mmCIF file of C-alpha atoms in Angstrom:
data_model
loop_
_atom_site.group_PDB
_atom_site.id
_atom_site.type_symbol
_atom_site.label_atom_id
_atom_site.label_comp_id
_atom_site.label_asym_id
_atom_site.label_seq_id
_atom_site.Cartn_x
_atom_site.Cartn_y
_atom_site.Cartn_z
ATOM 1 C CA UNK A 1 -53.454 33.864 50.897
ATOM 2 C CA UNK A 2 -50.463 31.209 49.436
ATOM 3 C CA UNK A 3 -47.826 30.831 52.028
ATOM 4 C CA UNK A 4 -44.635 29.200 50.246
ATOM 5 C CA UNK A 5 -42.190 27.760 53.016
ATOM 6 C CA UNK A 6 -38.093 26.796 52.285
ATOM 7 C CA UNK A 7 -36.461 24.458 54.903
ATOM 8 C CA UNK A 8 -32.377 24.265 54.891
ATOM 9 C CA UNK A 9 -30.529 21.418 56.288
ATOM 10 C CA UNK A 10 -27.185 21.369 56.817
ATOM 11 C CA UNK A 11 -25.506 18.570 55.480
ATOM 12 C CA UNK A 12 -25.333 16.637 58.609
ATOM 13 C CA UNK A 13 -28.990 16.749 59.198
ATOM 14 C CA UNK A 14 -29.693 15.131 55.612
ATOM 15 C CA UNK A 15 -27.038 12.604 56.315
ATOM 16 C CA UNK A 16 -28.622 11.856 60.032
ATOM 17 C CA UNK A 17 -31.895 11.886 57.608
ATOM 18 C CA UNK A 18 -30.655 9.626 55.276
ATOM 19 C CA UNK A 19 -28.733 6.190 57.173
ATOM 20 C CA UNK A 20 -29.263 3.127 57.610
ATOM 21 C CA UNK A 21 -28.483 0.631 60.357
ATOM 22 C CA UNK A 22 -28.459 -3.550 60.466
ATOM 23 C CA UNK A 23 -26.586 -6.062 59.231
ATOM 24 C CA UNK A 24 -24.912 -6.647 56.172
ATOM 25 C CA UNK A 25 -23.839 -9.713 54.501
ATOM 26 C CA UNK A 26 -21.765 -10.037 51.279
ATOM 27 C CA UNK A 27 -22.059 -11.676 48.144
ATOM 28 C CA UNK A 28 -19.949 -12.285 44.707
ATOM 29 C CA UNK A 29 -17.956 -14.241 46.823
ATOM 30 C CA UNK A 30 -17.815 -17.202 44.202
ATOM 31 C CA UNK A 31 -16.449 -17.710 40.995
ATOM 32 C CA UNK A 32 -20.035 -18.163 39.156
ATOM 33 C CA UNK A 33 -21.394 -14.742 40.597
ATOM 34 C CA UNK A 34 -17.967 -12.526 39.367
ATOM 35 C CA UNK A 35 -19.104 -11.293 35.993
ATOM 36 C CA UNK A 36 -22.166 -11.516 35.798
ATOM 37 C CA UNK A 37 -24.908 -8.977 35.134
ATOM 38 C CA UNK A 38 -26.155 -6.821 37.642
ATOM 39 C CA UNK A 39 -29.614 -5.527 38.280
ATOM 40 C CA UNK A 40 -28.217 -1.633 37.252
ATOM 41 C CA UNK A 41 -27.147 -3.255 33.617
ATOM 42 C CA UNK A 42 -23.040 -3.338 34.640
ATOM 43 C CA UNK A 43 -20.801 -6.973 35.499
ATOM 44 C CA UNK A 44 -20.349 -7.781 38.982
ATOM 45 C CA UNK A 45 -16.418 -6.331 39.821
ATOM 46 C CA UNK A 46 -15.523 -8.743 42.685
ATOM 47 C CA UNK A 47 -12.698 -6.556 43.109
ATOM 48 C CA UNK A 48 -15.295 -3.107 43.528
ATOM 49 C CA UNK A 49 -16.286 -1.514 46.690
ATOM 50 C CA UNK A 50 -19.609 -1.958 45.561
ATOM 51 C CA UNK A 51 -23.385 -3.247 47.340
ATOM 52 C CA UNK A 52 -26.912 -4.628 46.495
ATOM 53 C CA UNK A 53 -29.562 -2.867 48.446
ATOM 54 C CA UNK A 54 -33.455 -2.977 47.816
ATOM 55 C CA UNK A 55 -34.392 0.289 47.534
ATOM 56 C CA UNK A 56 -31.837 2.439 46.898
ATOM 57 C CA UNK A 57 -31.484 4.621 43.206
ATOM 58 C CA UNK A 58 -28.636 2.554 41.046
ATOM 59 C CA UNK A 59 -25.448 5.042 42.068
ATOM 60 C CA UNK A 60 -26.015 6.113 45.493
ATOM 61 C CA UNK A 61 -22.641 6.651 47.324
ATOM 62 C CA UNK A 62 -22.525 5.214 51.004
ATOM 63 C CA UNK A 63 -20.382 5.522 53.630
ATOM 64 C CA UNK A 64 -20.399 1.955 55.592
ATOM 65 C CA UNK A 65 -19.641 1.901 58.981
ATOM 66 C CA UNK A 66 -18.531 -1.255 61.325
ATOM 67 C CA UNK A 67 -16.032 -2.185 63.700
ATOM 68 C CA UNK A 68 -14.313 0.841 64.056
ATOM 69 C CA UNK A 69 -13.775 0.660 59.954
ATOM 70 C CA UNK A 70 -15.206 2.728 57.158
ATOM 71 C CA UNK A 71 -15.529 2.563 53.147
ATOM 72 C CA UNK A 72 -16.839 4.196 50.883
ATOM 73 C CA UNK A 73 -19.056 2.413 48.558
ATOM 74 C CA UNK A 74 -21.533 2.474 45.267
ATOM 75 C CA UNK A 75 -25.087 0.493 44.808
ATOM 76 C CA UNK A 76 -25.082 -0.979 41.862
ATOM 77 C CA UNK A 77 -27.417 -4.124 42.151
ATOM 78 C CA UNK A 78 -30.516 -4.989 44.136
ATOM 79 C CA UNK A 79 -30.557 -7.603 47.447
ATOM 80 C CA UNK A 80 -29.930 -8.441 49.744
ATOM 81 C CA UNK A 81 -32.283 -11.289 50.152
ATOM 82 C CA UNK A 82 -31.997 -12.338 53.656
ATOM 83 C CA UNK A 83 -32.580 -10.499 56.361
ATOM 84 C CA UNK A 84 -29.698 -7.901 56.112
ATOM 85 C CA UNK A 85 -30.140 -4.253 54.668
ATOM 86 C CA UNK A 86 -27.421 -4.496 52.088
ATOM 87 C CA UNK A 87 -25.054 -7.015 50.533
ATOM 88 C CA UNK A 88 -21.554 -5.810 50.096
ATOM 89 C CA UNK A 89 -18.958 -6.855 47.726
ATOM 90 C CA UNK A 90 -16.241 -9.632 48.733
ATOM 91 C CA UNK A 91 -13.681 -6.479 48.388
ATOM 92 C CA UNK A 92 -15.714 -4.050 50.668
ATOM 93 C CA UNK A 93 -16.441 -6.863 52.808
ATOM 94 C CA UNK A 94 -12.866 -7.588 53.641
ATOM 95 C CA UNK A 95 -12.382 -3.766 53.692
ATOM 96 C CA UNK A 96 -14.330 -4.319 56.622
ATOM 97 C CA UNK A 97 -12.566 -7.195 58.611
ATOM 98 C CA UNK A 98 -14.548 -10.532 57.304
ATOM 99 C CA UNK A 99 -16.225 -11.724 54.720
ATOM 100 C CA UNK A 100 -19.408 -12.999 56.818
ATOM 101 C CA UNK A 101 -22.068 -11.803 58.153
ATOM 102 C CA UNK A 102 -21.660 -7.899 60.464
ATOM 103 C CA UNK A 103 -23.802 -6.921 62.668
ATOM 104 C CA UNK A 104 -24.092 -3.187 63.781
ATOM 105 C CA UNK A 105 -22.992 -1.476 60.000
ATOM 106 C CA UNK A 106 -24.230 1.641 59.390
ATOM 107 C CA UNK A 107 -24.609 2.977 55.850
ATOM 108 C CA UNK A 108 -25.172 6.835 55.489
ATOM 109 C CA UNK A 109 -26.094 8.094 51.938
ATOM 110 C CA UNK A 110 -23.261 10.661 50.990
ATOM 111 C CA UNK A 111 -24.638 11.374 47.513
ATOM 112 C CA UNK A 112 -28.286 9.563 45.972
ATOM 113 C CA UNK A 113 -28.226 7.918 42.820
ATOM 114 C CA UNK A 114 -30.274 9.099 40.078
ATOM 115 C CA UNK A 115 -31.230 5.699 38.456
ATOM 116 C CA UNK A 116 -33.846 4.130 40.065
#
């Protein structure tokens, strides 16, 4: 006997499924990172609402959560580093309210990345 089984989940339960929670830091800040090659193969856009994150597939779409704030943004390098989950842009960082350290962000994938 071959039993074949198909689970649904709504879209919320694949975004519960799929987010993240920490800190976040952000990097780029300086003139000698801006332009530079990423780990994905593109330049670093200073000006992009853009992160680094370890694991995540090169394209993933997150929605980043802090302080009341959101943004929307793309992975397109690896790091952090340090002991954050992800490294943010200087642009998404000040979407946020600082360019320092947050605590409490909250990244939920929206749409995975196919490029490991």
């Amino acid at each position: 006997m071959v039993v074949t089984g198909i689970v649904l989940l709504s879209l919320s339960s694949v975004a519960e499924a799929h987010r993240l929670s920490g800190s976040a830091t952000y990097y780029g800040g300086s003139d000698r990172l801006c332009g530079r090659r990423t780990a994905s193969g593109g330049v670093l856009n200073c000006a992009a609402m853009t992160a680094a994150q370890r694991t995540l597939p090169f394209g993933t779409v997150l929605i980043v959560q802090s302080g009341g704030r959101s943004l929307q943004v793309t992975v397109t390098d690896r790091g952090p580093f340090t002991g954050a989950f992800l490294d943010l842009s200087p642009a998404a960082a000040s979407a946020l309210g600082c360019r320092c350290t947050h605590r409490n962000v909250t990244a939920t994938i929206v749409q995975m990345g196919s490029v490991a």
